[in-house]
Coordinates of C-alpha atoms and ligand atoms in Angstrom, one line a residue:
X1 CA 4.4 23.4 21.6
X2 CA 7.6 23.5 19.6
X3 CA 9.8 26.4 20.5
X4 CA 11.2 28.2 17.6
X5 CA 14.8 26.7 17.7
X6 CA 13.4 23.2 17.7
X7 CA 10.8 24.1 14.8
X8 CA 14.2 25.4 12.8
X9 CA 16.2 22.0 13.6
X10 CA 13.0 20.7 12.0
X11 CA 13.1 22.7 9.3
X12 CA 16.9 21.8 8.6
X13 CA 16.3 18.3 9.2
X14 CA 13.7 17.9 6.6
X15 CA 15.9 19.9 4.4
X16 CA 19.3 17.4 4.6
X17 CA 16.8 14.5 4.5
X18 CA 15.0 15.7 1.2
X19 CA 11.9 16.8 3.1
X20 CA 8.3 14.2 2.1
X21 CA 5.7 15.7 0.4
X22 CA 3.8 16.5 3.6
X23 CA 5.9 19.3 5.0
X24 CA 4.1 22.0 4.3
X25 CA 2.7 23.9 6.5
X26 CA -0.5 22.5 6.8
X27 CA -1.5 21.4 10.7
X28 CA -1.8 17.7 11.3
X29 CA -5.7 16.6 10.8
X30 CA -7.3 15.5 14.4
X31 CA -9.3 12.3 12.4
X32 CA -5.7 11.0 11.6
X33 CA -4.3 11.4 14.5
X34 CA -7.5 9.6 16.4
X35 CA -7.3 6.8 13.8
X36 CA -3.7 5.9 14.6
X37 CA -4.2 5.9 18.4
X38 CA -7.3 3.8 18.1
X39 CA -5.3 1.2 16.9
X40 CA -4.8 -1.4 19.2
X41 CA -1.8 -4.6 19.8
X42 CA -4.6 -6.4 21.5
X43 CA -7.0 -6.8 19.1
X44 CA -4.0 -7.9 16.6
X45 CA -2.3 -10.0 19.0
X46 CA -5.9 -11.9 19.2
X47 CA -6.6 -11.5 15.6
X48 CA -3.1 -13.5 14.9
X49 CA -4.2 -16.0 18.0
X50 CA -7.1 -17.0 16.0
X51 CA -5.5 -17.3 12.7
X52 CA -2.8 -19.4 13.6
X53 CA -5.6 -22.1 15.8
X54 CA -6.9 -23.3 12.3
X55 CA -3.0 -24.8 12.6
X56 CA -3.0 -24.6 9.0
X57 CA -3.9 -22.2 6.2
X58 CA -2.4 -23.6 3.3
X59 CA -4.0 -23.3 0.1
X60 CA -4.5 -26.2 -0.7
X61 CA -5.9 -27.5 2.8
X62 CA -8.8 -28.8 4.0
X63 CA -11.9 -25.8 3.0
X64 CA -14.8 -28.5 4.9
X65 CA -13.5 -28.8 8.8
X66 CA -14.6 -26.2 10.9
X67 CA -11.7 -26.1 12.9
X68 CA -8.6 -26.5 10.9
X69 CA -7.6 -25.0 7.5
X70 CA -8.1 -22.4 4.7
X71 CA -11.8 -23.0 4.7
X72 CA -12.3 -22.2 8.1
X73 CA -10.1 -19.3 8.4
X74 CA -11.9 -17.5 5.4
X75 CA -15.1 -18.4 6.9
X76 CA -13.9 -16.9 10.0
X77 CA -12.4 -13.5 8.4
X78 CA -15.8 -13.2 6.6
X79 CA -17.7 -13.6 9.5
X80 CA -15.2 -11.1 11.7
X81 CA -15.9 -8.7 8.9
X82 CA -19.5 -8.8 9.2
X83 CA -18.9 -8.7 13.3
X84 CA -17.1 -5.2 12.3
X85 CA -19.9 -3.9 9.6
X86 CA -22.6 -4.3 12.6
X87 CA -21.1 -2.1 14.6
X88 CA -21.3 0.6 11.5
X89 CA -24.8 0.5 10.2
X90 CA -23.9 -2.6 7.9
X91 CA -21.1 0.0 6.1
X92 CA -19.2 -3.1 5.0
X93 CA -20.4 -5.2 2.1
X94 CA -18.4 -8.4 2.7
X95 CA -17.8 -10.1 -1.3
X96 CA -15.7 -13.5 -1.4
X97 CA -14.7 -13.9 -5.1
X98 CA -14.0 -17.3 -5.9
X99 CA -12.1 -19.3 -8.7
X100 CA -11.3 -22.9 -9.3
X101 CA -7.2 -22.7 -10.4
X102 CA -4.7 -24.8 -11.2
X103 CA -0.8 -24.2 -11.7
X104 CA 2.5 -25.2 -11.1
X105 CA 2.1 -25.4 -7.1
X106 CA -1.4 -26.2 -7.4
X107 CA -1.5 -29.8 -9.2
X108 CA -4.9 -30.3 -8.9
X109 CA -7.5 -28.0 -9.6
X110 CA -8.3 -26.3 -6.5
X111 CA -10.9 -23.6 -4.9
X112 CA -9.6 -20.3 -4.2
X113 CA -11.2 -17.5 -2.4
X114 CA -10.6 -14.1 -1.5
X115 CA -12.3 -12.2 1.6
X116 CA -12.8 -8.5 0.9
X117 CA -14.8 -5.8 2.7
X118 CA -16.2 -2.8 1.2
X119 CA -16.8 0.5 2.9
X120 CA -18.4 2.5 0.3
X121 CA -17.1 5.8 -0.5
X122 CA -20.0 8.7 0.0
X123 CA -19.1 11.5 -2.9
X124 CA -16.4 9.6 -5.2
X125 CA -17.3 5.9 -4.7
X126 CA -15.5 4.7 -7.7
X127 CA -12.3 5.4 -6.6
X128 CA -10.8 2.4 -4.6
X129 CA -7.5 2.6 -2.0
X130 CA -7.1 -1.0 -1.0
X131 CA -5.3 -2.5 1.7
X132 CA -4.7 -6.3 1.9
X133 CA -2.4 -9.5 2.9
X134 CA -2.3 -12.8 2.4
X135 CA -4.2 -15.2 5.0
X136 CA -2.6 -18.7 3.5
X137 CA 0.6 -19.9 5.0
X138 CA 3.1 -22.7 4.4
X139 CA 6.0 -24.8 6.1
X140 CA 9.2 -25.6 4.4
X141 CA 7.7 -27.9 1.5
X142 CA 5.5 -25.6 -0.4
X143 CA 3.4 -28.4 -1.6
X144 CA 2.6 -29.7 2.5
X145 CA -1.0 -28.8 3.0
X146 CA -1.3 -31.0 6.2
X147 CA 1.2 -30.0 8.5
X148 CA 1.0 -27.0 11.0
X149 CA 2.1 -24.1 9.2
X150 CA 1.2 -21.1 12.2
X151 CA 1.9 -18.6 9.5
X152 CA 1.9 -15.8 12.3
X153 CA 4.3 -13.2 10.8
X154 CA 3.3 -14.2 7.1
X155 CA 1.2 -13.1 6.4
X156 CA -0.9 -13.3 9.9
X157 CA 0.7 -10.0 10.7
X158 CA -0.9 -8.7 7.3
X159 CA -4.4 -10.2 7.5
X160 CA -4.6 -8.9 11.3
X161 CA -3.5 -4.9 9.7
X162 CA -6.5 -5.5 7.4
X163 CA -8.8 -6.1 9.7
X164 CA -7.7 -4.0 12.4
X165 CA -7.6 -1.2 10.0
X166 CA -11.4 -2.4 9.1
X167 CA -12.4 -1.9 12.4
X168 CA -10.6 1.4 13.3
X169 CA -12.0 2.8 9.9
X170 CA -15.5 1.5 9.5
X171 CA -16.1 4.1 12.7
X172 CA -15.9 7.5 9.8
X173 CA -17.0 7.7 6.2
X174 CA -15.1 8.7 3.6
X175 CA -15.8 10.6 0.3
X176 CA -13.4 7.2 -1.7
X177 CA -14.0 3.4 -1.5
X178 CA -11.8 1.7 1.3
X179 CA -11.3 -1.7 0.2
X180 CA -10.0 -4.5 2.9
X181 CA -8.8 -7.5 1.3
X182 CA -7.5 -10.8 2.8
X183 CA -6.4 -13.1 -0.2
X184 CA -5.3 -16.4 -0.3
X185 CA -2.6 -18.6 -2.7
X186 CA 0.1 -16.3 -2.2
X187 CA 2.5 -18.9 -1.8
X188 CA 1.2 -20.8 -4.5
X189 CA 1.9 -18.5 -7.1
X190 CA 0.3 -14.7 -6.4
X191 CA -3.2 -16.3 -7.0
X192 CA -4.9 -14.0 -4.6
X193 CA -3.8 -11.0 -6.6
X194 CA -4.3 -12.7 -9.5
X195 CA -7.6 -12.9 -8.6
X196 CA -8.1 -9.6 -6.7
X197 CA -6.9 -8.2 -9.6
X198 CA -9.3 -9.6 -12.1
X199 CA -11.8 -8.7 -9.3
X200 CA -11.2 -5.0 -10.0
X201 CA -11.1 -4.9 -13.5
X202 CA -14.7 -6.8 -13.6
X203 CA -16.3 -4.0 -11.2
X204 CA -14.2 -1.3 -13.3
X205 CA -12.7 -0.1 -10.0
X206 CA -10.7 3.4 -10.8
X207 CA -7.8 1.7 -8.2
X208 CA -5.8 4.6 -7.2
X209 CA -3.6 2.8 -4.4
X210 CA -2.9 -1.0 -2.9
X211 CA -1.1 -1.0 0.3
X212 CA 0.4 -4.6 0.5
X213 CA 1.4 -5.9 4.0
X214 CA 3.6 -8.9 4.1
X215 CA 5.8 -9.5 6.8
X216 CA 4.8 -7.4 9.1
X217 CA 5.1 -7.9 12.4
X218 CA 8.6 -9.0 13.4
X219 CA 11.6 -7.4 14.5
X220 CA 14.2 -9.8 15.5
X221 CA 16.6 -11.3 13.1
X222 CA 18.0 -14.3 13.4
X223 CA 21.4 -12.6 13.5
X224 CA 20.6 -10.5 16.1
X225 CA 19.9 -7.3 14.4
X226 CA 16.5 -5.6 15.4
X227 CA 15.0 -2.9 14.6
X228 CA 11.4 -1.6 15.6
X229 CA 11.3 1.9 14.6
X230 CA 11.0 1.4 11.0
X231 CA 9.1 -0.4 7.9
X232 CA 10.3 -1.0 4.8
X233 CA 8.2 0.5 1.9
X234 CA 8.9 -1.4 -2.0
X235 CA 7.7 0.4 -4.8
X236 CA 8.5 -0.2 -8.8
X237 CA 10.3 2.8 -10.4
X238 CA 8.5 2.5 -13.6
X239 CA 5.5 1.6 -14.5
X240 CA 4.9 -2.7 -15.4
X241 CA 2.4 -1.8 -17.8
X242 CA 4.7 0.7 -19.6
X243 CA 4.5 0.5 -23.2
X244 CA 8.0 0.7 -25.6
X245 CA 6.9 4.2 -26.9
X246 CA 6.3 5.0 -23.1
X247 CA 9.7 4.0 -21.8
X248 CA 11.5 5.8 -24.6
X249 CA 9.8 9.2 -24.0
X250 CA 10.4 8.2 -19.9
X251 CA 14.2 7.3 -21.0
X252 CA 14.9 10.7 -22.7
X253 CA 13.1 13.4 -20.5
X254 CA 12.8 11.4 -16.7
X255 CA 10.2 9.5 -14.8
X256 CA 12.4 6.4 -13.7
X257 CA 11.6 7.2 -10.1
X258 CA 8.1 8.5 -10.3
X259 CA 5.5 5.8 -11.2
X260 CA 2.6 7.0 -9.2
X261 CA 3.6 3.5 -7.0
X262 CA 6.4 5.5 -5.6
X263 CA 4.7 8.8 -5.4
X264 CA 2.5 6.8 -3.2
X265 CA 5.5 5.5 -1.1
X266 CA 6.7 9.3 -0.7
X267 CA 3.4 9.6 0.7
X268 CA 3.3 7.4 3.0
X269 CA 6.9 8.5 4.2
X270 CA 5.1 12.0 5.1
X271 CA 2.4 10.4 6.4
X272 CA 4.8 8.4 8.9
X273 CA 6.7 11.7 9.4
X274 CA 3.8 13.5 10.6
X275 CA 1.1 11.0 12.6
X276 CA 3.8 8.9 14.1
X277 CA 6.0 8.6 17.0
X278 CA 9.6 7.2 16.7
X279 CA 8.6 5.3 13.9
X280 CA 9.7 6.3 9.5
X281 CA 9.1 4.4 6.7
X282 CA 12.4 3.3 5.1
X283 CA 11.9 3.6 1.2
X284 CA 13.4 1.0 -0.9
X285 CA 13.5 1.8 -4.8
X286 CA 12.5 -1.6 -5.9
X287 CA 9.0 -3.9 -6.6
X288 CA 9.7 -6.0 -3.9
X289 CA 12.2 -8.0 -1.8
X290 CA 15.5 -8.9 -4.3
X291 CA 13.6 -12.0 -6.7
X292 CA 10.6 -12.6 -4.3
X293 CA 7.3 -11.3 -4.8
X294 CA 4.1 -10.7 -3.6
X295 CA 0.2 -9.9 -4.1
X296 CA 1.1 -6.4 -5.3
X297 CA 3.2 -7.4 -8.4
X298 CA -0.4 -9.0 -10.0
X299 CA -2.0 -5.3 -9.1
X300 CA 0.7 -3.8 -10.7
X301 CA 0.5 -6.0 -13.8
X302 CA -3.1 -4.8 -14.1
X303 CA -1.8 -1.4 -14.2
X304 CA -2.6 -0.7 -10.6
X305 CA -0.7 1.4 -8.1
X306 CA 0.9 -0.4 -5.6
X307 CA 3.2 -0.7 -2.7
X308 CA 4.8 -3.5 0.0
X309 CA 5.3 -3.1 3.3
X310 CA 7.1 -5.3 4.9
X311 CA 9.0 -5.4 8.6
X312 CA 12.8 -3.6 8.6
X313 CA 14.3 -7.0 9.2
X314 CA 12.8 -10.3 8.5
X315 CA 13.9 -13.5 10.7
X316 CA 14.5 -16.6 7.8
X317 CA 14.5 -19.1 10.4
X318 CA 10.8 -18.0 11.2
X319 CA 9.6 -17.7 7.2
X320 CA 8.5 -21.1 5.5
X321 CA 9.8 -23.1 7.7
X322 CA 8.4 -26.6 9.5
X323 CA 8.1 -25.9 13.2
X324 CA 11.0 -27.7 14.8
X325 CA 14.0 -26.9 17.1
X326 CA 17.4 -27.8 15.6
X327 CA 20.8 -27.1 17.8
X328 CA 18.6 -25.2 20.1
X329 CA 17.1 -22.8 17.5
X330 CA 13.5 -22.5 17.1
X331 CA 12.5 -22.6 13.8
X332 CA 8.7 -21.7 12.2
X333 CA 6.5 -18.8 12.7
X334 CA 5.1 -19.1 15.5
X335 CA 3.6 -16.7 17.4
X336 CA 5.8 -15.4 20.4
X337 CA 7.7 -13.7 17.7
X338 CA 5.2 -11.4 16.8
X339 CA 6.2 -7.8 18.1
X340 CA 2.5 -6.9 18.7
X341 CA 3.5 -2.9 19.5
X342 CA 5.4 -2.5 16.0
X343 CA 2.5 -4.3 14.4
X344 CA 0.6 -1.4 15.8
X345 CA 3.0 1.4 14.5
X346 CA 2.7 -0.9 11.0
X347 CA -1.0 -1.1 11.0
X348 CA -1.7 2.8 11.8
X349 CA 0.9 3.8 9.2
X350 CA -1.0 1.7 6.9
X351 CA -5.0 2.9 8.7
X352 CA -4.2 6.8 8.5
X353 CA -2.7 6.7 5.1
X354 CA -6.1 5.1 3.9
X355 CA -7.7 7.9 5.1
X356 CA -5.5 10.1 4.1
X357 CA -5.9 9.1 0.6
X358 CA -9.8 8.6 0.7
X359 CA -10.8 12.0 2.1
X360 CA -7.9 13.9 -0.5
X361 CA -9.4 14.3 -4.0
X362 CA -7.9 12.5 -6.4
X363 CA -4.4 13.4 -8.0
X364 CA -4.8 15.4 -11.0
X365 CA -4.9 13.8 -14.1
X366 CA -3.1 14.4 -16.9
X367 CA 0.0 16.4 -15.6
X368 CA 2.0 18.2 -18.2
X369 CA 4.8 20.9 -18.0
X370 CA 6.3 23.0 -21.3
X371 CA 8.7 25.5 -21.1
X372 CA 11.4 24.2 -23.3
X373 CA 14.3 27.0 -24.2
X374 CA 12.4 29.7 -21.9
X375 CA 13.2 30.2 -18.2
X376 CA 9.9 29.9 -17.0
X377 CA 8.0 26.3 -17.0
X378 CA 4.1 26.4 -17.4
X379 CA 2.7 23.4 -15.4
X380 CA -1.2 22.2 -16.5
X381 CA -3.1 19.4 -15.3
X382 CA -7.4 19.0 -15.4
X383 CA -9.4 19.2 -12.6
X384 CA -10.6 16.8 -10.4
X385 CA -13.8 16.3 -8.3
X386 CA -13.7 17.4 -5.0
X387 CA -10.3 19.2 -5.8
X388 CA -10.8 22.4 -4.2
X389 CA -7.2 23.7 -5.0
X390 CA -3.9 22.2 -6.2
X391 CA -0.4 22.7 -5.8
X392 CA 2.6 22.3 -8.0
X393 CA 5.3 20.5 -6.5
X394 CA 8.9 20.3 -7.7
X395 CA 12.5 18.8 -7.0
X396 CA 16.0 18.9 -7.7
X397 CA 16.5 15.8 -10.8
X398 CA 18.3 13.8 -8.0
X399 CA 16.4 14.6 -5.2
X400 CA 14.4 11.8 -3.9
X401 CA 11.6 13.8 -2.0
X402 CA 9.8 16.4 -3.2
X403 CA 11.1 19.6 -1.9
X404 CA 9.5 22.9 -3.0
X405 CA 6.1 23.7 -3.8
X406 CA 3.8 26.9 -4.8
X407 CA -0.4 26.6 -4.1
X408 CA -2.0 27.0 -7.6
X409 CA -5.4 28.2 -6.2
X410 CA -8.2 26.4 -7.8
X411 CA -6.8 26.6 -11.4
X412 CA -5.4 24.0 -13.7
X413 CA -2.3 25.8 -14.8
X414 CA 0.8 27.5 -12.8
X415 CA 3.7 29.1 -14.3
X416 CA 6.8 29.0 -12.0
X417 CA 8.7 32.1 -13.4
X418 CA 12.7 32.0 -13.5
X419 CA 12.1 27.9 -13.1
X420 CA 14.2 26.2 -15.8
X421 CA 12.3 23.0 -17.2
X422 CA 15.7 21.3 -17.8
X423 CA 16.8 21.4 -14.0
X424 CA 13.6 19.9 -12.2
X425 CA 11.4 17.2 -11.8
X426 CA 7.6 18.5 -11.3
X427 CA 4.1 17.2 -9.8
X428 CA 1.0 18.3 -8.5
X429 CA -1.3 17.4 -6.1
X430 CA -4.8 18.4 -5.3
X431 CA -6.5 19.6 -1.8
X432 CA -10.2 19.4 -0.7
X433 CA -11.6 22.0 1.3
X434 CA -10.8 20.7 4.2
X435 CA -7.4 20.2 3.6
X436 CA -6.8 16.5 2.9
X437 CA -3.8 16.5 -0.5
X438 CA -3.2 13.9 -2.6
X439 CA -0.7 12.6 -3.9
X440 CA 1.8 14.1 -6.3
X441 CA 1.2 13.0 -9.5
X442 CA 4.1 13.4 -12.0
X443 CA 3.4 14.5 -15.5
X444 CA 2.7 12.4 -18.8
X445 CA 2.3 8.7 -18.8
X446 CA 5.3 7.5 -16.2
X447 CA 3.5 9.1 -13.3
X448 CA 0.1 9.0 -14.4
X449 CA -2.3 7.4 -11.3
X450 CA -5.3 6.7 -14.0
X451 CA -3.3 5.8 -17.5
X452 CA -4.6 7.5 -20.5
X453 CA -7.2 6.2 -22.6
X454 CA -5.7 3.6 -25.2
X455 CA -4.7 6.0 -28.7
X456 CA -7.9 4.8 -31.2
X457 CA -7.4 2.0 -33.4
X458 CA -5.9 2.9 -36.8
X459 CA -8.7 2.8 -39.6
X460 CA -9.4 -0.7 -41.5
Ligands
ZN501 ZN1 3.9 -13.7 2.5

């Protein structure tokens, strides 16, 4: 037990930080804390043993052998998939959309597949948190489909999280849709998304988060900087999909740093904060990686929220590179790398926020404050199923956690007396029964999770 003086420190730690959204007083939920410490580094490590023995998964490899390339290693994730649903009453509906593509790093028309896993939500199945990573992999020349490319780190550090979180999940039900999702033709060209993406849209998934894992499981750098007690969450500021109108309302009253994306990343920080040992989530207030991308940008364009994980410091002589020594360095991504215990802290990070976010209710939609030239601001929002209160959460304009909140009951509408509407950012979030919150969802368009329903066509 924490003695009092400890509990303060706490207190004032979270304070000089800017405290996450989960520090209320709320106690920590056993299921979370069970799901991170089923997760295990020896089902990775042999998860990435196996993915990097079909020697290559390039995209544009050989889909026929059996033993070696792409084909084979999405045969195989199907097949572990439907290993993991056995164990669970069949709970997993394994889907592998398809697409013949062609681009600028795919000359030729070529076959590209997705592996996903479903595990059906029980009360609000048509809400979808996904987690996914890339299963292809490449050597220096993007265009070599023949050569071993052991693609360990990336993204065999992402496609092992994915299905390690599978198996550690499909053990409990949950009211939301988990999605698992190993893609391919990442380094192509974000095809995989692309195609995920499309995927969603088709099946008119209400997508409320994508965790993206890319890079995930090394903490070395070449330089000699390592680090293994953190991960490095990417979120956009404002929204892709934002419309002109949109980012000139955003420009004049706020919302640059509060696209749902990043009120999922503040999110996750808590989560970190409170299920993990020795191990925080490093925010970083951008897309992705300076110029480089990955499957979560397509999501994004489709007006998805999404974040990327990826390790605290990445090793370049290990990423994209032909296996080869060269004045006694080792270059490629090789296995031996892999830091299979930080892949673990990763992977649960990534396992308990999934549940976190499928047994909460959704965010409220539809977040609004007024209060303009009064000292009081009236928040509103609509209700949500299986919302069985809310609370209104607010922050100092250049805070970047959210730091004070008031419970709102189950109503749709708080007024925070002697509150000026000019001096804070505001959210809400919404709580089921048994405690699981959301979210904070900031008001109007910038930070809306579902957007609004497209104004109707002006008459003919
Ligand atoms: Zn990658």
């Amino acid at each position: 037990m924490r003695t009092t003086a400890a509990l303060a420190g706490l207190a004032l730690a979270g304070l000089l930080a800017g405290t996450t959204q989960a520090a209320d007083e709320a106690a920590p939920h056993p299921l979370l804390q069970t799901i991170a410490s089923d997760v295990s580094p020896a089902e990775l490590k042999a998860t990435i043993t196996r993915l990097v023995a079909f020697g290559t998964r390039h995209t544009l490899s050989d889909t026929q052998s059996k033993t070696r390339g792409i084909g084979a290693a999405r045969r195989w994730v199907a097949s572990r998939f439907a290993e993991i649903g056995k164990h669970c009453g069949h709970c997993l509906d394994v889907e592998t959309p398809e697409q013949m593509v062609q681009g600028e790093r795919i000359p030729k028309p070529a076959d590209l597949m997705d592996v996903l896993a479903i595990q059906r939500g029980t009360s609000d199945p048509d809400r979808y948190v996904i987690i996914s990573g890339h299963l292809d992999s490449r050597v220096t020349d993007p265009m070599n489909a023949t050569s071993d490319a052991p693609g360990a780190d990336d993204d065999g550090s992402g496609s092992a999280a994915v299905i390690e979180a599978a198996r550690v999940l499909s053990k409990y039900k949950f009211p939301a849709t988990i999605v698992y999702a190993v893609l391919s033709g990442e380094e192509q060209g974000l095809y995989g998304g692309k195609l995920l993406a499309q995927y969603a849209k088709d099946h008119h998934w209400q997508v409320e988060a994508v965790l993206n894992n890319d890079i995930v499981g090394n903490t070395n750098g070449e330089n000699g900087v390592t680090d293994a007690t953190h991960v490095r969450v990417f979120s956009e500021g404002t929204k892709s999909t934002e419309t002109t109108d949109e980012a000139s309302r955003r420009r004049y009253n706020g919302g640059e740093v509060d696209s749902p994306s990043r009120n999922i990343a503040r999110f996750i920080s808590g989560i970190a904060d409170r299920y993990l040992t020795g191990f925080s989530v490093r925010m970083v207030y951008r897309t992705d990686r300076f110029s480089r991308g990955g499957d979560q940008v397509p999501m994004l364009a489709a007006g998805y929220p999404a974040v990327r994980f990826t390790e605290a410091i990445e090793n370049y002589t290990r990423e994209h590179q032909d296996v080869r020594t060269a004045n006694g360095i080792q270059y490629g991504d090789l296995p031996e790398a892999i830091d299979y215990p930080y892949l673990a802290q990763v992977t649960r990070l990534n396992a308990t926020t999934l549940a976190a976010l499928a047994m909460a209710p959704a965010p409220p939609p539809s977040v609004k404050i007024e209060g303009a030239v009064t000292q009081d601001t009236k928040v509103s929002w609509t209700a949500v199923p299986g919302a069985a209160r809310y609370r209104v959460w607010w922050r100092d304009t250049t805070a970047p956690f959210w730091t004070n909140n008031q419970p709102a009951g189950n109503a749709t509408t708080l007024t925070l007396k002697n509150t000026n509407i000019d001096d804070w950012f505001f959210g809400v979030s919404s709580v089921s029964a048994d405690d699981y919150e959301s979210p904070v969802e900031f008001p109007g368009s910038a930070g809306a999770f579902v957007p609004p329903p497209p104004p109707p066509a002006p008459p003919k």
